[in-house]
């Protein structure tokens, strides 16, 4: 504290009269200066400290924590101007470290006008041990894994709250809905031991779900909208999940609003049995009235301004919901999307359509107001691409389809481009955004395409099982972003995958040895030959197959070449060439004489033309759209042992007949195929067969004209198939979700025939049920298991009730 130094006489002397006034003045100065010093050490918000230089930083109260860690986490420092906000932020930062129970800051004004900032810290007590008490349904180790606290660390109230929450979640997932978890604060303060006291309560299972107040829809229909299910032995736990109940209420609310119930109110409660082991879940619904749309009005933004691009009558024609319709929220959303799309295709990418509705009088009617902010139209500028370290720009530009200088199509920006880029399987993620207008050309906006490349190469090991193909192992090396011209500069570059990549080509080598079927192939495909719109493919293969029905084996090897072109968004046309060597052997005395006569070796060649149209929404798991395919071939076009024309076509359509709130779809698939060989001279191994997975209920390849004799008895007819010239198939399959989207069930009917003449006199019909398992880790194709029974069969047909197919990667 500053002092006032006074001049004094020797001890015992008496001051002169004039000196008394000096002593009095000195005493008063001492009191004033002492008062100021006492006030100078205090609040960090004192305005007298502002902008004064900081002399030093003092840190008090540290024991375990190093002073250097504190200085690393504060922003204020010696020599800087004093700023109370910086000190406040430092206090908050030190609290967030989790080391301290108390953090105080003070500032002291020094005689030279500088400021000393002092941080007084009280460290948190150490957590010496963590214990759980009262747990029976969960082991100590299970609870310990759920607790983020660590013994030996400082007390952290946030982590303790998280621990309580996680312990409760663990118990609730096991059905202990009434579980209570507390922390023994007294033991923690006394000894540093964190004790979680658990009152488990009984295991509560939902035995019944009831809907109260629902007059418009039956309980069964509402039950389909929620995820919470009543307990069912082995299949459904029936636990009460509060978060899921919130989602269920939202699902029911949306269900009603999508059907015009604007005033709907929904709540839920759980009623426990006297022993608190069972619960009835009750959804209380106040439906209100079902509203209809009386009229719709369209205005500029905020009810002001005029519409420049479309007039009101044109926009009214784009509306999905019409006056008189039930006021369904989903139809309103589709209306907004329809209008926005009409603007966006013309370059008005900033268009915004907002909706509001108003009740009209006492009747259950509403008026809909659509407010449209058209924005401005823009042309596309430069297409900039980022994130492609391996993939060439030209591969991405082919998928973008936005042309500089043309109106900037908003559909490409918002819907198509990103889906196309991700759907190419070259990228994990893609983002397409329009940049700010060019200052020199305000009507032009560049487009930025950002991609995240994925690993497009893989070495796969697996096995396949099927009722048609028996057991086979598989080893394959594939790369679908291949670049045949990008030779690696070093062996290390080849191993790291930086060679032979980036041009969007496909390359595959497969070795699949099996019991009945062994296949070895190598293939290459270029989607844009010589930078054109034509794609090309080349595939070489060897296949060895044993046929138990007929008792012989077939060996093939050959080459397939193809050139195709995409025509529009859905059509593809192509031509191809096929060159093969075929030989049959390993005959038994009971091999059909027709097969033996075609034993070869034979050389096959064929030129083909194909045309297809594909509009399915998802190539792996389609729910809508159709596929049309047609092919015509001429065997012997390049020489060979056989010469004849061949035609085949098919039509498959997918129809979504039902979709629940969670997006699970029930899909009907209708499939029709027809083929004809214009010659009876076609060899048996090129003829048509049905059965097995291609016609369930009948053995593989058994639907076919039968043999006229054996090798040892050429004149004894038998049931061995030898193929036919005419094929017709028509089938229907309905697939419904059973458990989430992973397990689905199917019901189906297969019908058709294979004959030597055009006709339907040898027609077959079968029907059955099956299960599909969609397991992501095993690949996109489902495991399929079917039971089928022939309804209409022909003499000599061989039935096969169970058929399946499964591919299992290692």
PDB file of N, CA and C in Angstrom, residues 276-337:
ATOM      1  N   UNK A 276     -46.934 -53.195 -11.338  1.00  0.00           N
ATOM      2  CA  UNK A 276     -46.043 -52.343 -12.130  1.00  0.00           C
ATOM      3  C   UNK A 276     -45.152 -53.153 -13.092  1.00  0.00           C
ATOM      4  N   UNK A 277     -45.621 -54.327 -13.484  1.00  0.00           N
ATOM      5  CA  UNK A 277     -44.855 -55.144 -14.432  1.00  0.00           C
ATOM      6  C   UNK A 277     -45.435 -55.105 -15.839  1.00  0.00           C
ATOM      7  N   UNK A 278     -46.652 -54.641 -15.973  1.00  0.00           N
ATOM      8  CA  UNK A 278     -47.290 -54.552 -17.263  1.00  0.00           C
ATOM      9  C   UNK A 278     -47.863 -53.150 -17.446  1.00  0.00           C
ATOM     10  N   UNK A 279     -47.970 -52.752 -18.713  1.00  0.00           N
ATOM     11  CA  UNK A 279     -48.456 -51.405 -19.001  1.00  0.00           C
ATOM     12  C   UNK A 279     -49.396 -51.441 -20.192  1.00  0.00           C
ATOM     13  N   UNK A 280     -50.374 -50.561 -20.124  1.00  0.00           N
ATOM     14  CA  UNK A 280     -51.227 -50.314 -21.277  1.00  0.00           C
ATOM     15  C   UNK A 280     -50.873 -48.928 -21.798  1.00  0.00           C
ATOM     16  N   UNK A 281     -50.508 -48.862 -23.065  1.00  0.00           N
ATOM     17  CA  UNK A 281     -50.156 -47.589 -23.677  1.00  0.00           C
ATOM     18  C   UNK A 281     -51.398 -47.033 -24.363  1.00  0.00           C
ATOM     19  N   UNK A 282     -51.773 -45.812 -24.005  1.00  0.00           N
ATOM     20  CA  UNK A 282     -53.005 -45.210 -24.518  1.00  0.00           C
ATOM     21  C   UNK A 282     -52.657 -43.937 -25.287  1.00  0.00           C
ATOM     22  N   UNK A 283     -53.083 -43.885 -26.533  1.00  0.00           N
ATOM     23  CA  UNK A 283     -52.970 -42.671 -27.343  1.00  0.00           C
ATOM     24  C   UNK A 283     -54.339 -41.991 -27.342  1.00  0.00           C
ATOM     25  N   UNK A 284     -54.362 -40.789 -26.793  1.00  0.00           N
ATOM     26  CA  UNK A 284     -55.607 -40.028 -26.687  1.00  0.00           C
ATOM     27  C   UNK A 284     -55.673 -39.062 -27.866  1.00  0.00           C
ATOM     28  N   UNK A 285     -56.738 -39.179 -28.649  1.00  0.00           N
ATOM     29  CA  UNK A 285     -56.852 -38.427 -29.897  1.00  0.00           C
ATOM     30  C   UNK A 285     -58.108 -37.567 -29.882  1.00  0.00           C
ATOM     31  N   UNK A 286     -57.914 -36.283 -30.163  1.00  0.00           N
ATOM     32  CA  UNK A 286     -59.040 -35.392 -30.423  1.00  0.00           C
ATOM     33  C   UNK A 286     -58.964 -35.040 -31.912  1.00  0.00           C
ATOM     34  N   UNK A 287     -59.805 -35.701 -32.715  1.00  0.00           N
ATOM     35  CA  UNK A 287     -59.665 -35.598 -34.164  1.00  0.00           C
ATOM     36  C   UNK A 287     -60.082 -34.240 -34.709  1.00  0.00           C
ATOM     37  N   UNK A 288     -61.098 -33.659 -34.148  1.00  0.00           N
ATOM     38  CA  UNK A 288     -61.657 -32.462 -34.758  1.00  0.00           C
ATOM     39  C   UNK A 288     -62.387 -32.828 -36.036  1.00  0.00           C
ATOM     40  N   UNK A 289     -62.577 -31.853 -36.904  1.00  0.00           N
ATOM     41  CA  UNK A 289     -63.318 -32.088 -38.136  1.00  0.00           C
ATOM     42  C   UNK A 289     -62.358 -32.228 -39.321  1.00  0.00           C
ATOM     43  N   UNK A 290     -62.831 -32.936 -40.328  1.00  0.00           N
ATOM     44  CA  UNK A 290     -62.062 -33.072 -41.557  1.00  0.00           C
ATOM     45  C   UNK A 290     -62.379 -31.896 -42.473  1.00  0.00           C
ATOM     46  N   UNK A 291     -61.340 -31.136 -42.834  1.00  0.00           N
ATOM     47  CA  UNK A 291     -61.528 -29.927 -43.629  1.00  0.00           C
ATOM     48  C   UNK A 291     -61.338 -30.201 -45.112  1.00  0.00           C
ATOM     49  N   UNK A 292     -62.010 -29.385 -45.900  1.00  0.00           N
ATOM     50  CA  UNK A 292     -61.837 -29.416 -47.343  1.00  0.00           C
ATOM     51  C   UNK A 292     -61.372 -28.050 -47.831  1.00  0.00           C
ATOM     52  N   UNK A 293     -60.780 -28.057 -49.009  1.00  0.00           N
ATOM     53  CA  UNK A 293     -60.313 -26.805 -49.598  1.00  0.00           C
ATOM     54  C   UNK A 293     -61.469 -26.130 -50.326  1.00  0.00           C
ATOM     55  N   UNK A 294     -61.777 -24.903 -49.894  1.00  0.00           N
ATOM     56  CA  UNK A 294     -62.850 -24.163 -50.552  1.00  0.00           C
ATOM     57  C   UNK A 294     -62.336 -23.438 -51.782  1.00  0.00           C
ATOM     58  N   UNK A 295     -61.189 -22.733 -51.634  1.00  0.00           N
ATOM     59  CA  UNK A 295     -60.643 -21.962 -52.748  1.00  0.00           C
ATOM     60  C   UNK A 295     -59.151 -21.773 -52.524  1.00  0.00           C
ATOM     61  N   UNK A 296     -58.469 -21.465 -53.614  1.00  0.00           N
ATOM     62  CA  UNK A 296     -57.025 -21.208 -53.552  1.00  0.00           C
ATOM     63  C   UNK A 296     -56.742 -19.892 -54.251  1.00  0.00           C
ATOM     64  N   UNK A 297     -55.879 -19.096 -53.649  1.00  0.00           N
ATOM     65  CA  UNK A 297     -55.516 -17.799 -54.206  1.00  0.00           C
ATOM     66  C   UNK A 297     -53.999 -17.715 -54.295  1.00  0.00           C
ATOM     67  N   UNK A 298     -53.502 -17.126 -55.357  1.00  0.00           N
ATOM     68  CA  UNK A 298     -52.062 -17.037 -55.594  1.00  0.00           C
ATOM     69  C   UNK A 298     -51.690 -15.571 -55.716  1.00  0.00           C
ATOM     70  N   UNK A 299     -50.661 -15.145 -54.969  1.00  0.00           N
ATOM     71  CA  UNK A 299     -50.238 -13.755 -54.963  1.00  0.00           C
ATOM     72  C   UNK A 299     -48.721 -13.679 -55.003  1.00  0.00           C
ATOM     73  N   UNK A 300     -48.247 -12.465 -55.225  1.00  0.00           N
ATOM     74  CA  UNK A 300     -46.828 -12.208 -55.126  1.00  0.00           C
ATOM     75  C   UNK A 300     -46.412 -12.211 -53.669  1.00  0.00           C
ATOM     76  N   UNK A 301     -45.129 -11.991 -53.381  1.00  0.00           N
ATOM     77  CA  UNK A 301     -44.644 -12.062 -52.007  1.00  0.00           C
ATOM     78  C   UNK A 301     -45.330 -11.052 -51.101  1.00  0.00           C
ATOM     79  N   UNK A 302     -45.834 -11.550 -49.946  1.00  0.00           N
ATOM     80  CA  UNK A 302     -46.497 -10.672 -48.995  1.00  0.00           C
ATOM     81  C   UNK A 302     -47.793 -10.082 -49.507  1.00  0.00           C
ATOM     82  N   UNK A 303     -48.368 -10.683 -50.547  1.00  0.00           N
ATOM     83  CA  UNK A 303     -49.616 -10.153 -51.112  1.00  0.00           C
ATOM     84  C   UNK A 303     -49.407  -8.942 -51.989  1.00  0.00           C
ATOM     85  N   UNK A 304     -48.151  -8.612 -52.288  1.00  0.00           N
ATOM     86  CA  UNK A 304     -47.851  -7.415 -53.081  1.00  0.00           C
ATOM     87  C   UNK A 304     -47.159  -7.843 -54.365  1.00  0.00           C
ATOM     88  N   UNK A 305     -47.182  -7.004 -55.334  1.00  0.00           N
ATOM     89  CA  UNK A 305     -46.464  -7.248 -56.574  1.00  0.00           C
ATOM     90  C   UNK A 305     -47.224  -8.168 -57.509  1.00  0.00           C
ATOM     91  N   UNK A 306     -46.780  -8.198 -58.741  1.00  0.00           N
ATOM     92  CA  UNK A 306     -47.426  -9.021 -59.759  1.00  0.00           C
ATOM     93  C   UNK A 306     -46.495 -10.172 -60.123  1.00  0.00           C
ATOM     94  N   UNK A 307     -47.097 -11.214 -60.668  1.00  0.00           N
ATOM     95  CA  UNK A 307     -46.335 -12.370 -61.124  1.00  0.00           C
ATOM     96  C   UNK A 307     -45.948 -12.158 -62.583  1.00  0.00           C
ATOM     97  N   UNK A 308     -44.653 -12.338 -62.875  1.00  0.00           N
ATOM     98  CA  UNK A 308     -44.145 -12.011 -64.202  1.00  0.00           C
ATOM     99  C   UNK A 308     -44.060 -13.215 -65.129  1.00  0.00           C
ATOM    100  N   UNK A 309     -43.824 -14.394 -64.580  1.00  0.00           N
ATOM    101  CA  UNK A 309     -43.523 -15.555 -65.421  1.00  0.00           C
ATOM    102  C   UNK A 309     -44.793 -16.305 -65.809  1.00  0.00           C
ATOM    103  N   UNK A 310     -45.622 -16.644 -64.839  1.00  0.00           N
ATOM    104  CA  UNK A 310     -46.875 -17.338 -65.098  1.00  0.00           C
ATOM    105  C   UNK A 310     -48.023 -16.481 -64.588  1.00  0.00           C
ATOM    106  N   UNK A 311     -49.167 -16.598 -65.251  1.00  0.00           N
ATOM    107  CA  UNK A 311     -50.348 -15.943 -64.692  1.00  0.00           C
ATOM    108  C   UNK A 311     -51.043 -16.922 -63.744  1.00  0.00           C
ATOM    109  N   UNK A 312     -52.055 -16.431 -63.043  1.00  0.00           N
ATOM    110  CA  UNK A 312     -52.687 -17.234 -62.002  1.00  0.00           C
ATOM    111  C   UNK A 312     -53.349 -18.482 -62.555  1.00  0.00           C
ATOM    112  N   UNK A 313     -53.927 -18.387 -63.734  1.00  0.00           N
ATOM    113  CA  UNK A 313     -54.599 -19.568 -64.302  1.00  0.00           C
ATOM    114  C   UNK A 313     -53.594 -20.679 -64.614  1.00  0.00           C
ATOM    115  N   UNK A 314     -52.408 -20.300 -65.092  1.00  0.00           N
ATOM    116  CA  UNK A 314     -51.382 -21.312 -65.365  1.00  0.00           C
ATOM    117  C   UNK A 314     -50.921 -21.982 -64.078  1.00  0.00           C
ATOM    118  N   UNK A 315     -50.742 -21.188 -63.030  1.00  0.00           N
ATOM    119  CA  UNK A 315     -50.302 -21.750 -61.761  1.00  0.00           C
ATOM    120  C   UNK A 315     -51.392 -22.614 -61.139  1.00  0.00           C
ATOM    121  N   UNK A 316     -52.652 -22.223 -61.318  1.00  0.00           N
ATOM    122  CA  UNK A 316     -53.745 -23.039 -60.802  1.00  0.00           C
ATOM    123  C   UNK A 316     -53.730 -24.421 -61.445  1.00  0.00           C
ATOM    124  N   UNK A 317     -53.357 -24.482 -62.719  1.00  0.00           N
ATOM    125  CA  UNK A 317     -53.323 -25.776 -63.408  1.00  0.00           C
ATOM    126  C   UNK A 317     -52.195 -26.671 -62.907  1.00  0.00           C
ATOM    127  N   UNK A 318     -51.205 -26.075 -62.252  1.00  0.00           N
ATOM    128  CA  UNK A 318     -50.088 -26.860 -61.707  1.00  0.00           C
ATOM    129  C   UNK A 318     -50.384 -27.412 -60.317  1.00  0.00           C
ATOM    130  N   UNK A 319     -51.478 -26.970 -59.730  1.00  0.00           N
ATOM    131  CA  UNK A 319     -51.780 -27.386 -58.361  1.00  0.00           C
ATOM    132  C   UNK A 319     -52.214 -28.850 -58.323  1.00  0.00           C
ATOM    133  N   UNK A 320     -51.714 -29.565 -57.337  1.00  0.00           N
ATOM    134  CA  UNK A 320     -52.093 -30.963 -57.137  1.00  0.00           C
ATOM    135  C   UNK A 320     -53.386 -31.046 -56.350  1.00  0.00           C
ATOM    136  N   UNK A 321     -53.548 -30.165 -55.361  1.00  0.00           N
ATOM    137  CA  UNK A 321     -54.787 -30.124 -54.587  1.00  0.00           C
ATOM    138  C   UNK A 321     -55.738 -29.137 -55.249  1.00  0.00           C
ATOM    139  N   UNK A 322     -57.001 -29.512 -55.309  1.00  0.00           N
ATOM    140  CA  UNK A 322     -58.000 -28.693 -55.996  1.00  0.00           C
ATOM    141  C   UNK A 322     -59.152 -28.347 -55.054  1.00  0.00           C
ATOM    142  N   UNK A 323     -59.857 -27.238 -55.335  1.00  0.00           N
ATOM    143  CA  UNK A 323     -61.036 -26.919 -54.511  1.00  0.00           C
ATOM    144  C   UNK A 323     -62.003 -28.098 -54.461  1.00  0.00           C
ATOM    145  N   UNK A 324     -62.483 -28.372 -53.267  1.00  0.00           N
ATOM    146  CA  UNK A 324     -63.355 -29.517 -53.060  1.00  0.00           C
ATOM    147  C   UNK A 324     -62.638 -30.728 -52.514  1.00  0.00           C
ATOM    148  N   UNK A 325     -61.300 -30.768 -52.673  1.00  0.00           N
ATOM    149  CA  UNK A 325     -60.524 -31.893 -52.147  1.00  0.00           C
ATOM    150  C   UNK A 325     -60.393 -31.794 -50.638  1.00  0.00           C
ATOM    151  N   UNK A 326     -60.196 -32.950 -50.011  1.00  0.00           N
ATOM    152  CA  UNK A 326     -59.840 -32.963 -48.598  1.00  0.00           C
ATOM    153  C   UNK A 326     -58.515 -32.220 -48.442  1.00  0.00           C
ATOM    154  N   UNK A 327     -58.435 -31.372 -47.414  1.00  0.00           N
ATOM    155  CA  UNK A 327     -57.252 -30.523 -47.238  1.00  0.00           C
ATOM    156  C   UNK A 327     -56.104 -31.362 -46.657  1.00  0.00           C
ATOM    157  N   UNK A 328     -55.396 -32.046 -47.537  1.00  0.00           N
ATOM    158  CA  UNK A 328     -54.315 -32.932 -47.130  1.00  0.00           C
ATOM    159  C   UNK A 328     -52.975 -32.194 -47.218  1.00  0.00           C
ATOM    160  N   UNK A 329     -52.227 -32.240 -46.137  1.00  0.00           N
ATOM    161  CA  UNK A 329     -50.955 -31.527 -46.105  1.00  0.00           C
ATOM    162  C   UNK A 329     -49.970 -32.062 -47.142  1.00  0.00           C
ATOM    163  N   UNK A 330     -49.993 -33.367 -47.383  1.00  0.00           N
ATOM    164  CA  UNK A 330     -49.054 -33.904 -48.364  1.00  0.00           C
ATOM    165  C   UNK A 330     -49.371 -33.401 -49.772  1.00  0.00           C
ATOM    166  N   UNK A 331     -50.661 -33.180 -50.074  1.00  0.00           N
ATOM    167  CA  UNK A 331     -51.019 -32.627 -51.379  1.00  0.00           C
ATOM    168  C   UNK A 331     -50.617 -31.159 -51.483  1.00  0.00           C
ATOM    169  N   UNK A 332     -50.677 -30.445 -50.370  1.00  0.00           N
ATOM    170  CA  UNK A 332     -50.227 -29.054 -50.363  1.00  0.00           C
ATOM    171  C   UNK A 332     -48.727 -28.994 -50.652  1.00  0.00           C
ATOM    172  N   UNK A 333     -47.956 -29.866 -50.017  1.00  0.00           N
ATOM    173  CA  UNK A 333     -46.509 -29.885 -50.254  1.00  0.00           C
ATOM    174  C   UNK A 333     -46.189 -30.234 -51.701  1.00  0.00           C
ATOM    175  N   UNK A 334     -46.928 -31.191 -52.245  1.00  0.00           N
ATOM    176  CA  UNK A 334     -46.702 -31.549 -53.650  1.00  0.00           C
ATOM    177  C   UNK A 334     -47.072 -30.394 -54.578  1.00  0.00           C
ATOM    178  N   UNK A 335     -48.059 -29.603 -54.187  1.00  0.00           N
ATOM    179  CA  UNK A 335     -48.422 -28.423 -54.980  1.00  0.00           C
ATOM    180  C   UNK A 335     -47.283 -27.404 -54.979  1.00  0.00           C
ATOM    181  N   UNK A 336     -46.711 -27.161 -53.799  1.00  0.00           N
ATOM    182  CA  UNK A 336     -45.581 -26.229 -53.721  1.00  0.00           C
ATOM    183  C   UNK A 336     -44.425 -26.712 -54.589  1.00  0.00           C
ATOM    184  N   UNK A 337     -44.134 -28.010 -54.522  1.00  0.00           N
ATOM    185  CA  UNK A 337     -43.043 -28.568 -55.318  1.00  0.00           C
ATOM    186  C   UNK A 337     -43.323 -28.453 -56.811  1.00  0.00           C
TER     187      UNK A 337
END
